[in-house]
Short mmCIF file of C-alpha atoms and ligand atoms in Angstrom, two decimals:
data_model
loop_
_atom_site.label_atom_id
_atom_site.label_comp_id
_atom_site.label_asym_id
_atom_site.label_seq_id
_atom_site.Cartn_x
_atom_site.Cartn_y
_atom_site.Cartn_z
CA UNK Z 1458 -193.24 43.46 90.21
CA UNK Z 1459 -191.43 40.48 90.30
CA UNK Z 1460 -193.50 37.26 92.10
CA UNK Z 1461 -190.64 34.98 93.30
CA UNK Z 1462 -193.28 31.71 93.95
CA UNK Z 1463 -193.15 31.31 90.16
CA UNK Z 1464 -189.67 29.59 90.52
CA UNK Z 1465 -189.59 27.05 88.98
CA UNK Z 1466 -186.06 25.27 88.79
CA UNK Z 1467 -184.89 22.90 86.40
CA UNK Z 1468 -183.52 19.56 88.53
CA UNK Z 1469 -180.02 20.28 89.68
CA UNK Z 1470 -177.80 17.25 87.58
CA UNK Z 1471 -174.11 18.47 87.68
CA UNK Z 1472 -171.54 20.39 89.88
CA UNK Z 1473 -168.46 21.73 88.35
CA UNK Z 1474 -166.20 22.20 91.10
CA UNK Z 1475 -163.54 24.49 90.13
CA UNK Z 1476 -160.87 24.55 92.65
CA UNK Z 1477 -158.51 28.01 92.73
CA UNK Z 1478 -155.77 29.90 93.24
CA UNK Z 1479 -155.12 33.20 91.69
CA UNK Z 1480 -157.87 32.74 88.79
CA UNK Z 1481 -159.74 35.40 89.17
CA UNK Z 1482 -159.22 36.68 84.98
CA UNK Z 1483 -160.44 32.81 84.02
CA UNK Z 1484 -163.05 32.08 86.16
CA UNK Z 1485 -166.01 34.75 84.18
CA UNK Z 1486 -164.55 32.81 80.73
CA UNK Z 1487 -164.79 29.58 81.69
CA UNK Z 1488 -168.18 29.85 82.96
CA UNK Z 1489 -169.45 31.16 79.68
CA UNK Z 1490 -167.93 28.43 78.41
CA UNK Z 1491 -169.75 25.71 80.76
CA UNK Z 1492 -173.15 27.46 80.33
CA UNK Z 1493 -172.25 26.99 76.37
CA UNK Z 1494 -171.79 23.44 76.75
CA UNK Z 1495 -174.43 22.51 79.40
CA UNK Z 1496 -176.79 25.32 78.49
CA UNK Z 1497 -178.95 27.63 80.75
CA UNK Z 1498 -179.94 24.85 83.61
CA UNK Z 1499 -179.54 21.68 85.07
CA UNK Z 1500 -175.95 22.23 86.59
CA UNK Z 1501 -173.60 24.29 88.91
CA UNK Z 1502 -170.21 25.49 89.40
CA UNK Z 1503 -168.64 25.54 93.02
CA UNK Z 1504 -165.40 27.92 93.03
CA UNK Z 1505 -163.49 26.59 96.02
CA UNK Z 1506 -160.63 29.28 96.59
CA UNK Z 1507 -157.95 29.01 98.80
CA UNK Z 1508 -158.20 32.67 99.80
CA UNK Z 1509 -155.88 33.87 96.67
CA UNK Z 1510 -154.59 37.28 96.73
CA UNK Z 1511 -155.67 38.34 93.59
CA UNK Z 1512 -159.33 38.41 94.62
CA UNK Z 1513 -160.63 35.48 92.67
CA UNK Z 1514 -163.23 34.49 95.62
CA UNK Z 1515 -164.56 38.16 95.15
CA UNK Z 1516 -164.73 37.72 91.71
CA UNK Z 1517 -166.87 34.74 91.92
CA UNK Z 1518 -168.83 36.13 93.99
CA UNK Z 1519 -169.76 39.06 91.97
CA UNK Z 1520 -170.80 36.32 89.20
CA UNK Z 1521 -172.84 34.86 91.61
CA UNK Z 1522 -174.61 37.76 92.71
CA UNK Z 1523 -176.35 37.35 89.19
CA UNK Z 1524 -175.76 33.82 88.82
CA UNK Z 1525 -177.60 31.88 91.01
CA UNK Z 1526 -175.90 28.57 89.71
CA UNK Z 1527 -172.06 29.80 90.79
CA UNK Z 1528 -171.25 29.29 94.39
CA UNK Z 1529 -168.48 30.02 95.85
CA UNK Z 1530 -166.06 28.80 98.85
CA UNK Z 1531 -163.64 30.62 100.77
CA UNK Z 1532 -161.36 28.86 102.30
CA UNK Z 1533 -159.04 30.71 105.19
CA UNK Z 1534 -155.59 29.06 106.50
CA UNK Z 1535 -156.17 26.44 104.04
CA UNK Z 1536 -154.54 25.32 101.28
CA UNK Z 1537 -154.13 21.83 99.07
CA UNK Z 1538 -155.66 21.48 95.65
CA UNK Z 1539 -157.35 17.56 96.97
CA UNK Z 1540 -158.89 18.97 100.00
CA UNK Z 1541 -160.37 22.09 97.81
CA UNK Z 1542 -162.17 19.34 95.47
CA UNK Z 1543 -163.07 17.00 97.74
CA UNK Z 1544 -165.07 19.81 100.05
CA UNK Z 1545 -166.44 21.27 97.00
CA UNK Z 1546 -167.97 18.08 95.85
CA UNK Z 1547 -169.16 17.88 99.36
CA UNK Z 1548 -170.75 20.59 99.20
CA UNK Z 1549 -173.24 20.23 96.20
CA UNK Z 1550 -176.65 18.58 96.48
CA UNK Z 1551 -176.66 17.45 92.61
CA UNK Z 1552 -176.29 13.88 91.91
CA UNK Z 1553 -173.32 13.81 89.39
CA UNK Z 1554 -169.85 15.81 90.08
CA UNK Z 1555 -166.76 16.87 87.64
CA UNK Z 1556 -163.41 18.17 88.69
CA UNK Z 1557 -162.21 20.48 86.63
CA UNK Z 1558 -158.79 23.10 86.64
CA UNK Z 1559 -160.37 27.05 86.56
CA UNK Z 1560 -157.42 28.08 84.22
CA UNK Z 1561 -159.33 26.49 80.88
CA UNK Z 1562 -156.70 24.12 80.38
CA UNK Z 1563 -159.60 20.90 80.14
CA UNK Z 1564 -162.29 21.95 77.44
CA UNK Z 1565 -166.11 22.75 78.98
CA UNK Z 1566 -167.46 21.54 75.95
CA UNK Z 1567 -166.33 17.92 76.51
CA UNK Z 1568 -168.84 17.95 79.87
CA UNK Z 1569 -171.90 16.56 78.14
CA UNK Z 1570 -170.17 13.39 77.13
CA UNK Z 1571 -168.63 13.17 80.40
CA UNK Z 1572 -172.12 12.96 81.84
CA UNK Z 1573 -173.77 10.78 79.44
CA UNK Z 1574 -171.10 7.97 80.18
CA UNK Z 1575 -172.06 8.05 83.89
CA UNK Z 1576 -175.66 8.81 83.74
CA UNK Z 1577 -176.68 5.90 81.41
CA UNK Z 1578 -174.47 3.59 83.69
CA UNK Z 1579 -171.75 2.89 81.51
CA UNK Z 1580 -169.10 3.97 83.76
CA UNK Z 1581 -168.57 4.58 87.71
CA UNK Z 1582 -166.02 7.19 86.77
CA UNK Z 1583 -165.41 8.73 83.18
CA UNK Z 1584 -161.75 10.36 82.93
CA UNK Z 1585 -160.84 13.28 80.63
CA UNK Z 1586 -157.61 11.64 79.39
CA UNK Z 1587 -154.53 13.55 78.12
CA UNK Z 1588 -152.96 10.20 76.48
CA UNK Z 1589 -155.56 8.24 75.60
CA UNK Z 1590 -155.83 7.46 71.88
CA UNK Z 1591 -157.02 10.39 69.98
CA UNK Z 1592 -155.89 13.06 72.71
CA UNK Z 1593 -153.77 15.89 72.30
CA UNK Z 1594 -151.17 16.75 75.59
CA UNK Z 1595 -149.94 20.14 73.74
CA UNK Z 1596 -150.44 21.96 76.89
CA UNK Z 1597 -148.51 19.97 78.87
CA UNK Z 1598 -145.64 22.11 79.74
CA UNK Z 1599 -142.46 20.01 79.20
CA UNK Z 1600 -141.86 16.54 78.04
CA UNK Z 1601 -140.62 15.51 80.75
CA UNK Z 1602 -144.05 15.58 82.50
CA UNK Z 1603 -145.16 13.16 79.92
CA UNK Z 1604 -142.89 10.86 80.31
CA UNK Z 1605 -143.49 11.16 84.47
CA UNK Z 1606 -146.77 10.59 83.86
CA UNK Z 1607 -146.00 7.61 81.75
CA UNK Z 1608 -144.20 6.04 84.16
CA UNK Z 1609 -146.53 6.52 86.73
CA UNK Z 1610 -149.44 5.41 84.76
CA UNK Z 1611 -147.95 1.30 84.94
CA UNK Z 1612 -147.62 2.36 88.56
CA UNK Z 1613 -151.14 2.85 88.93
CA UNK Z 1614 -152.17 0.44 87.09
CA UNK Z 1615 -150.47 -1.67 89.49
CA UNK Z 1616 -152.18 -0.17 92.60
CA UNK Z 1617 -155.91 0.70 91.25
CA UNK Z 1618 -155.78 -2.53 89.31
CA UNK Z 1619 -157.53 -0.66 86.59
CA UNK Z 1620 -155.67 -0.22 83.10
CA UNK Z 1621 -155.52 3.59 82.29
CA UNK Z 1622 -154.02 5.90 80.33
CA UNK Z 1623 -153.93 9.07 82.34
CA UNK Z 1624 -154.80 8.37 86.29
CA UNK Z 1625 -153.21 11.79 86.98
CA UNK Z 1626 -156.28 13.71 85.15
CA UNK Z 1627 -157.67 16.42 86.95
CA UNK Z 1628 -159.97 16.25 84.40
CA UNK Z 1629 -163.71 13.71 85.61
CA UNK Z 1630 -166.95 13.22 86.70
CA UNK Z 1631 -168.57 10.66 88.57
CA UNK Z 1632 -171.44 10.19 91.03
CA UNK Z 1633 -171.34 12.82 93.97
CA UNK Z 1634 -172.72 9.74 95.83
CA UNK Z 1635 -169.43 7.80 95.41
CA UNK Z 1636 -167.47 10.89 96.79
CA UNK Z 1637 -169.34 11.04 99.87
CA UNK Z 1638 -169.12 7.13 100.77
CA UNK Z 1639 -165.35 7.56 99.95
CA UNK Z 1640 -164.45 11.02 101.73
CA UNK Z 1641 -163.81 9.82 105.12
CA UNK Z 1642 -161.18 7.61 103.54
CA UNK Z 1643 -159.59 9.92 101.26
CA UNK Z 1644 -156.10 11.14 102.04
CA UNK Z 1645 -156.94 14.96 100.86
CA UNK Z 1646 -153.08 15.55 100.56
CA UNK Z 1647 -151.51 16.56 97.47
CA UNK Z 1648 -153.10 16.47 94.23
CA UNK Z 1649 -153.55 13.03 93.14
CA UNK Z 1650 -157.40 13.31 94.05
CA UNK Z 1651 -158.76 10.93 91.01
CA UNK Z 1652 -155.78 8.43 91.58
CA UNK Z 1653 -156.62 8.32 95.60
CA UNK Z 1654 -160.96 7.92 94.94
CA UNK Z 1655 -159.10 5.42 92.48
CA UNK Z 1656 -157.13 3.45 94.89
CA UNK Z 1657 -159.81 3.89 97.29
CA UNK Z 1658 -163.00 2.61 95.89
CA UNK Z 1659 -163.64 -1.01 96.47
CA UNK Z 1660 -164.62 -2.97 94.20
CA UNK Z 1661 -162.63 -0.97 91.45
CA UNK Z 1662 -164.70 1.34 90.08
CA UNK Z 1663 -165.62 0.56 86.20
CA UNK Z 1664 -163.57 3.08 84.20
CA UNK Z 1665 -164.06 4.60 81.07
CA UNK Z 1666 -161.52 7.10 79.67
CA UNK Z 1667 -162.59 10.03 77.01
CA UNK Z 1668 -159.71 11.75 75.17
CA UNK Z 1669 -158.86 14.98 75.49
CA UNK Z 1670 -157.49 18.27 73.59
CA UNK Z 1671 -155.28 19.34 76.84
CA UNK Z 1672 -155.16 23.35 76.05
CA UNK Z 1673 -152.13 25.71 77.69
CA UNK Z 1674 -153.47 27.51 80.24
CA UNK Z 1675 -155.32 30.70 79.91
CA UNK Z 1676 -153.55 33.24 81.82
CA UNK Z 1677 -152.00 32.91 85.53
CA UNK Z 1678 -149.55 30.79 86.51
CA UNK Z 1679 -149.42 26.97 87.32
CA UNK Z 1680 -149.17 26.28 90.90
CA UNK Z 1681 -148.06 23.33 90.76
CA UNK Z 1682 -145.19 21.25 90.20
CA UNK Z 1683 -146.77 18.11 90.04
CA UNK Z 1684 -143.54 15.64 90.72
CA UNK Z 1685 -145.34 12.96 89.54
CA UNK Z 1686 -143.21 10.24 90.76
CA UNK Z 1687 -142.57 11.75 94.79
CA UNK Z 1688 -146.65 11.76 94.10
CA UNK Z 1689 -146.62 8.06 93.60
CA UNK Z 1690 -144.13 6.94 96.53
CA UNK Z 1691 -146.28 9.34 98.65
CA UNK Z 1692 -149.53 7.86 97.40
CA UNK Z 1693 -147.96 4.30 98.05
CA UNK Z 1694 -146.53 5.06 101.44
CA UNK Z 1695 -149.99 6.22 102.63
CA UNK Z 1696 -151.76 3.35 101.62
CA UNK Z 1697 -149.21 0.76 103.36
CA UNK Z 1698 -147.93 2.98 106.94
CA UNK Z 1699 -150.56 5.97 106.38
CA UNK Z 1700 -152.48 4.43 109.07
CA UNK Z 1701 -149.18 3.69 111.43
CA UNK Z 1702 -147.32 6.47 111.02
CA UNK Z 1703 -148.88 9.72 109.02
CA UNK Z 1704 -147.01 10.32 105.65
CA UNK Z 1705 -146.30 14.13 106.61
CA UNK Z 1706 -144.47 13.01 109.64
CA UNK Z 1707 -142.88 10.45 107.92
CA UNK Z 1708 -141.46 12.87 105.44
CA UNK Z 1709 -140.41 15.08 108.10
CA UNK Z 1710 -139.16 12.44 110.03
CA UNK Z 1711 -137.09 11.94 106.70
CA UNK Z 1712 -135.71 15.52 105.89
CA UNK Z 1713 -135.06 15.50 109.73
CA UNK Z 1714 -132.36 12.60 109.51
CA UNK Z 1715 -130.84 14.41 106.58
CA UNK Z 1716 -130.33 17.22 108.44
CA UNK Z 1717 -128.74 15.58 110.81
CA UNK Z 1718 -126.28 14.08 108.17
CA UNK Z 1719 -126.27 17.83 106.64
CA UNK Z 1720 -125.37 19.30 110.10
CA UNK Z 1721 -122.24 16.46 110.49
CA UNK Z 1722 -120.97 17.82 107.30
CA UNK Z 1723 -121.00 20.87 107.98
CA UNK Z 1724 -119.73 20.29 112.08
CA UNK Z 1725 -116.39 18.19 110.54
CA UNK Z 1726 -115.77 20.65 107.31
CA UNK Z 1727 -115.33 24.02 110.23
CA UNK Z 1728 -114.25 21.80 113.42
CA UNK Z 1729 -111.73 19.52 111.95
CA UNK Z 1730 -110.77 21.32 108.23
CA UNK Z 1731 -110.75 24.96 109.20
CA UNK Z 1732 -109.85 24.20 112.35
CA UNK Z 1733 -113.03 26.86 114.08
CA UNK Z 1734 -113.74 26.98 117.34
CA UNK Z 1735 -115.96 24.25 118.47
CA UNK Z 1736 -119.01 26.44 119.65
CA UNK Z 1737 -118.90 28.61 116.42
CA UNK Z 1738 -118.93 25.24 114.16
CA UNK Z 1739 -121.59 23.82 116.34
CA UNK Z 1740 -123.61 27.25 115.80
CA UNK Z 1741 -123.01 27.58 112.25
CA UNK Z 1742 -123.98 23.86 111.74
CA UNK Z 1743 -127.06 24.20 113.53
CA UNK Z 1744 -128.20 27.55 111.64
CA UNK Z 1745 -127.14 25.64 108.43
CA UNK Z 1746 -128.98 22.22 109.11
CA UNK Z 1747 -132.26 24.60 109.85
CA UNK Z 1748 -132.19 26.24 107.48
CA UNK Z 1749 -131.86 23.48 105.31
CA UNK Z 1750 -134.85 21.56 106.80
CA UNK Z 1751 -136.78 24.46 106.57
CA UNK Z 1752 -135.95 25.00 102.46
CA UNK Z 1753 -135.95 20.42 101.98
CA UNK Z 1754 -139.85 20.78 104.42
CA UNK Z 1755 -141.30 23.82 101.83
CA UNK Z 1756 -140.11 22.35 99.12
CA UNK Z 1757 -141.03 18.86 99.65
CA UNK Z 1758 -143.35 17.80 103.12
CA UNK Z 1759 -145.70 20.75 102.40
CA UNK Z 1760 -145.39 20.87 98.54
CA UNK Z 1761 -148.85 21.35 98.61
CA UNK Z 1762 -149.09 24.16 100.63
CA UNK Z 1763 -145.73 25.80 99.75
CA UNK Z 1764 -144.67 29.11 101.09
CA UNK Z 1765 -144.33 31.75 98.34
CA UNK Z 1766 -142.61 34.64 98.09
CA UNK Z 1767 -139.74 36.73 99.64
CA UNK Z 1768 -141.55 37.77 102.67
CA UNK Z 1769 -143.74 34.35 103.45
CA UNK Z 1770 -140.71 32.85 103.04
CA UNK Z 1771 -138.66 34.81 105.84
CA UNK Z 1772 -141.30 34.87 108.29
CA UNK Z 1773 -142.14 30.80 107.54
CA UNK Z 1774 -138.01 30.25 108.17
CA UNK Z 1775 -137.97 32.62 111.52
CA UNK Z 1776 -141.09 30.83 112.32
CA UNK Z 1777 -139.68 27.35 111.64
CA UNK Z 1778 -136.16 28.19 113.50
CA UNK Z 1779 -137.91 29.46 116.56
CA UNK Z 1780 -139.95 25.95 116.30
CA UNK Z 1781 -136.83 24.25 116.10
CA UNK Z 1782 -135.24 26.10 119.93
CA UNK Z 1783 -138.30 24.78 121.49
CA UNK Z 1784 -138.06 20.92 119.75
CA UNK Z 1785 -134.36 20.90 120.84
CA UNK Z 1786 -135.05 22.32 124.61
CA UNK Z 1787 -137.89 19.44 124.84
CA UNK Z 1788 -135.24 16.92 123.12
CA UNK Z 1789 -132.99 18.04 126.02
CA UNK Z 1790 -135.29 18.15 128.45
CA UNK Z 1791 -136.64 14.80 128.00
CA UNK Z 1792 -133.23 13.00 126.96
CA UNK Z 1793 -131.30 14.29 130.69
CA UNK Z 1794 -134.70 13.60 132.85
CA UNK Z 1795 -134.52 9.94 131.25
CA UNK Z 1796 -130.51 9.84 131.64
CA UNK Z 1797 -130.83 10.74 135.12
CA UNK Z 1798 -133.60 7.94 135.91
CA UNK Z 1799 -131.18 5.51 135.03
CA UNK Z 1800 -132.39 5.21 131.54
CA UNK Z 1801 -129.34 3.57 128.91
CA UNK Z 1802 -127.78 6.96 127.65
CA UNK Z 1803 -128.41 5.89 123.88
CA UNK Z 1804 -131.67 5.52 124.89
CA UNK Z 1805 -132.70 8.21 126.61
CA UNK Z 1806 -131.04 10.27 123.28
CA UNK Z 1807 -133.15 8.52 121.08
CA UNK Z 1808 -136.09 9.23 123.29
CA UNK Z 1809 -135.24 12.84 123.14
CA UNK Z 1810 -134.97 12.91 119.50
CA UNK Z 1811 -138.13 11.78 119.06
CA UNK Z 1812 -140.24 13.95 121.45
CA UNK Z 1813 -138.62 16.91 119.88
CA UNK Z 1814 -139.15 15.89 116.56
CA UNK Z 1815 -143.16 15.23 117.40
CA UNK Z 1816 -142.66 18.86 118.84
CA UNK Z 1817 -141.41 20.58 115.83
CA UNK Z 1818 -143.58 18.68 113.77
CA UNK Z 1819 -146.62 19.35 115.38
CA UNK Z 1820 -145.39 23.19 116.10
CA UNK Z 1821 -144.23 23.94 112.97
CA UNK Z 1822 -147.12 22.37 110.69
CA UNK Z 1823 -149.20 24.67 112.93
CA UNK Z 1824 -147.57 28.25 112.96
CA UNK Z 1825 -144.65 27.56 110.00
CA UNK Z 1826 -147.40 25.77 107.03
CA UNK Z 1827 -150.71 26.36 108.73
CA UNK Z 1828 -153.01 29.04 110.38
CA UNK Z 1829 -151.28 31.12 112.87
N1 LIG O 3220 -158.19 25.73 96.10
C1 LIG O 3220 -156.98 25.46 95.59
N2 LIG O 3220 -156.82 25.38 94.27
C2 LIG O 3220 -155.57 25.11 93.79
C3 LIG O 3220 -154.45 24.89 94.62
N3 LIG O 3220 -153.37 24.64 93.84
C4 LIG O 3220 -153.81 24.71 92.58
N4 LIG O 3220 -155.13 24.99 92.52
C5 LIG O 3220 -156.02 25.13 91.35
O1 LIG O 3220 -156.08 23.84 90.77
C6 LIG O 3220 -156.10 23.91 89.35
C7 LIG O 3220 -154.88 23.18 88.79
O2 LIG O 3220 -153.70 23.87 89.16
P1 LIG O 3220 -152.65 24.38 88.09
O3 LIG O 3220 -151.81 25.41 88.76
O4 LIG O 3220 -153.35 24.78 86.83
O5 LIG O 3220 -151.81 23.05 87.87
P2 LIG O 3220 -151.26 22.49 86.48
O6 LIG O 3220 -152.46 22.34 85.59
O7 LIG O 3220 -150.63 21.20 86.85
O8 LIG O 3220 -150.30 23.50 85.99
C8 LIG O 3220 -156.13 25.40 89.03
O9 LIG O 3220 -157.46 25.80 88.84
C9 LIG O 3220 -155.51 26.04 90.26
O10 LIG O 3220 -155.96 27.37 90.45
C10 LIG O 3220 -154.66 24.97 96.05
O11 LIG O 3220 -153.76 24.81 96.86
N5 LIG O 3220 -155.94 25.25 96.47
MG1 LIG O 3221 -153.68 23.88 85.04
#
């Protein structure tokens, strides 16, 4: 018989939060690997899955059922790579944290060093870098990365005020302590989580860097296409107007306008060259100018939580369109009511623009990029 009061647990030091989508083949691999780097005890891993289609939640929960030290959370009608890891570290009661990609692309074995640089107080933060000296970036998929990230590494060191080689690492460990303080504060968007705890942390964090052999990934595919510069304006903006006005509306704001410049073009290229009628060119510029928010919006406002696929992809357009009738009824709405109060014309337009631009916004980031 088995007595369960015998039980005797070895104190909890590390999480390994392993934040996925689609992973489900690399997850039981990598955590053979951790367990032959950290050994039997002492530390954790925390799947956080964004509710991938490929079952990877349910395959970390079947390692869990006989792995006490794998937990796993499911996340529903969420998505974003920062909010996954900062939850997961969240969510762990041990004292010490690592961030970590599930598709074995940053080496397990490198995790005791990683600790011993925080525990023995040498570092706030220790950083799995890809350029510092004695690292190999052979996984990195194209040059052109590298040379991104190089660029944005003098940016950072601009705005963290800490000289690094690789700020963009998803690859470090730190105390979970430090997370918690910070959370509140962190942006969660994107996934420039180490540069934003960076940026964040006041006084700057001491920093201490540990090359590292930066594999390809195992199997899968990557999710992300980290534009490493639009990361860095992004990351900017939200530290200077975050506050004032919120950086997704501001970049919606943004492909709004050039819509509006899209939808001229195409108005004056049927009205005035092809000489259409001026309801059909207004019609066809409208359904053009959507769509093309719509595409410039999955593509760039909600990068992070893209729409995939042929079918996500038609409903998230029909969705956004439909958003767009009610915006542009408000923006009418609003805009004559004004007019007719004796409100300046150019006014009461701009008025109208705006309301129905907060509507589609806050419509659209609801039932076009969020939970239905
Ligand atoms: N939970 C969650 N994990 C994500 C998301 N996007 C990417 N990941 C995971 O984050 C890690 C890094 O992503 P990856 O696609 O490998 O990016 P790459 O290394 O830049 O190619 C992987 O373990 C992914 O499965 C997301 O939206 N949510
Ligand atoms: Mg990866």
């Amino acid at each position: 018989m088995q007595c369960w009061s015998v039980y005797n647990p070895v104190t909890l030091q590390l999480a390994i939060i392993l934040p996925t989508l689609n992973e489900r083949g690399n997850l039981a691999p990598l955590v053979a690997r951790i367990e032959e780097a950290l050994g039997p005890d002492g530390w954790e891993a925390i799947v956080v899955d964004d509710n991938s289609d490929d079952g990877t939640a349910d395959e970390a929960r079947s390692l869990a059922q006989n792995d006490p030290r794998i937990r796993v959370i499911q996340r529903i009608g969420r998505r974003g790579l920062a909010s996954a890891a900062i939850e997961g570290m969240c969510a762990t009661a041990a004292p010490y944290v690592a961030l970590m990609d599930a598709d074995h692309q940053h080496d397990p074995a490198l995790l005791p060093k990683l600790l011993e640089a925080v525990q023995s107080g040498e570092a706030d933060i220790v950083i799995a870098s890809r350029f510092a000296e004695g690292a190999s970036a052979d996984g990195l998929a194209s040059l052109r990365r590298e040379r991104g990230s190089t660029l944005a590494n003098r940016i950072a060191r601009k705005i963290t005020g800490v000289e690094l080689s690789d700020p963009m690492s998803g690859y470090f460990l730190l105390e979970t302590e430090r997370v918690r303080d910070l959370a509140p504060k962190l942006s969660g968007i994107g996934f420039k989580i180490l540069l934003d705890i960076l940026a964040t942390s006041s006084p700057a964090p001491r920093v201490k860097e540990i090359p590292q052999q930066f594999a390809e990934r195992r199997s899968g595919q990557s999710k992300l296409d980290r534009a490493v510069i639009f990361e860095f304006l992004v990351g900017l903006y939200e530290r200077l107007f975050g506050r004032l006005i919120p950086t997704r509306f501001a970049l919606f704001g943004t492909v709004g306008a050039l819509g509006v410049l899209v939808h001229f073009a195409i108005f004056g290229a049927a009205f005035y060259g092809a000489m259409i009628a001026f309801a059909v060119a207004q019609a066809t510029a409208t359904f053009v100018a959507m769509s093309f928010n719509f595409w410039l919006n999955n593509w760039l406002t909600y990068r992070d939580k893209r729409l995939r696929g042929a079918g996500a992809i038609l409903k998230g357009w029909l969705g956004f369109c439909a958003t767009c009738a009610v915006g542009a009824f408000a923006n009418i709405a609003v805009a004559t009511l004004l007019e007719a109060r004796g409100v300046h014309a150019i006014l009461a337009v701009g008025a109208g623009i705006i309301i129905g631009s907060v509507w589609n916004y806050a419509l659209s980031s609801r039932f076009v990029w969020g939970r239905f």
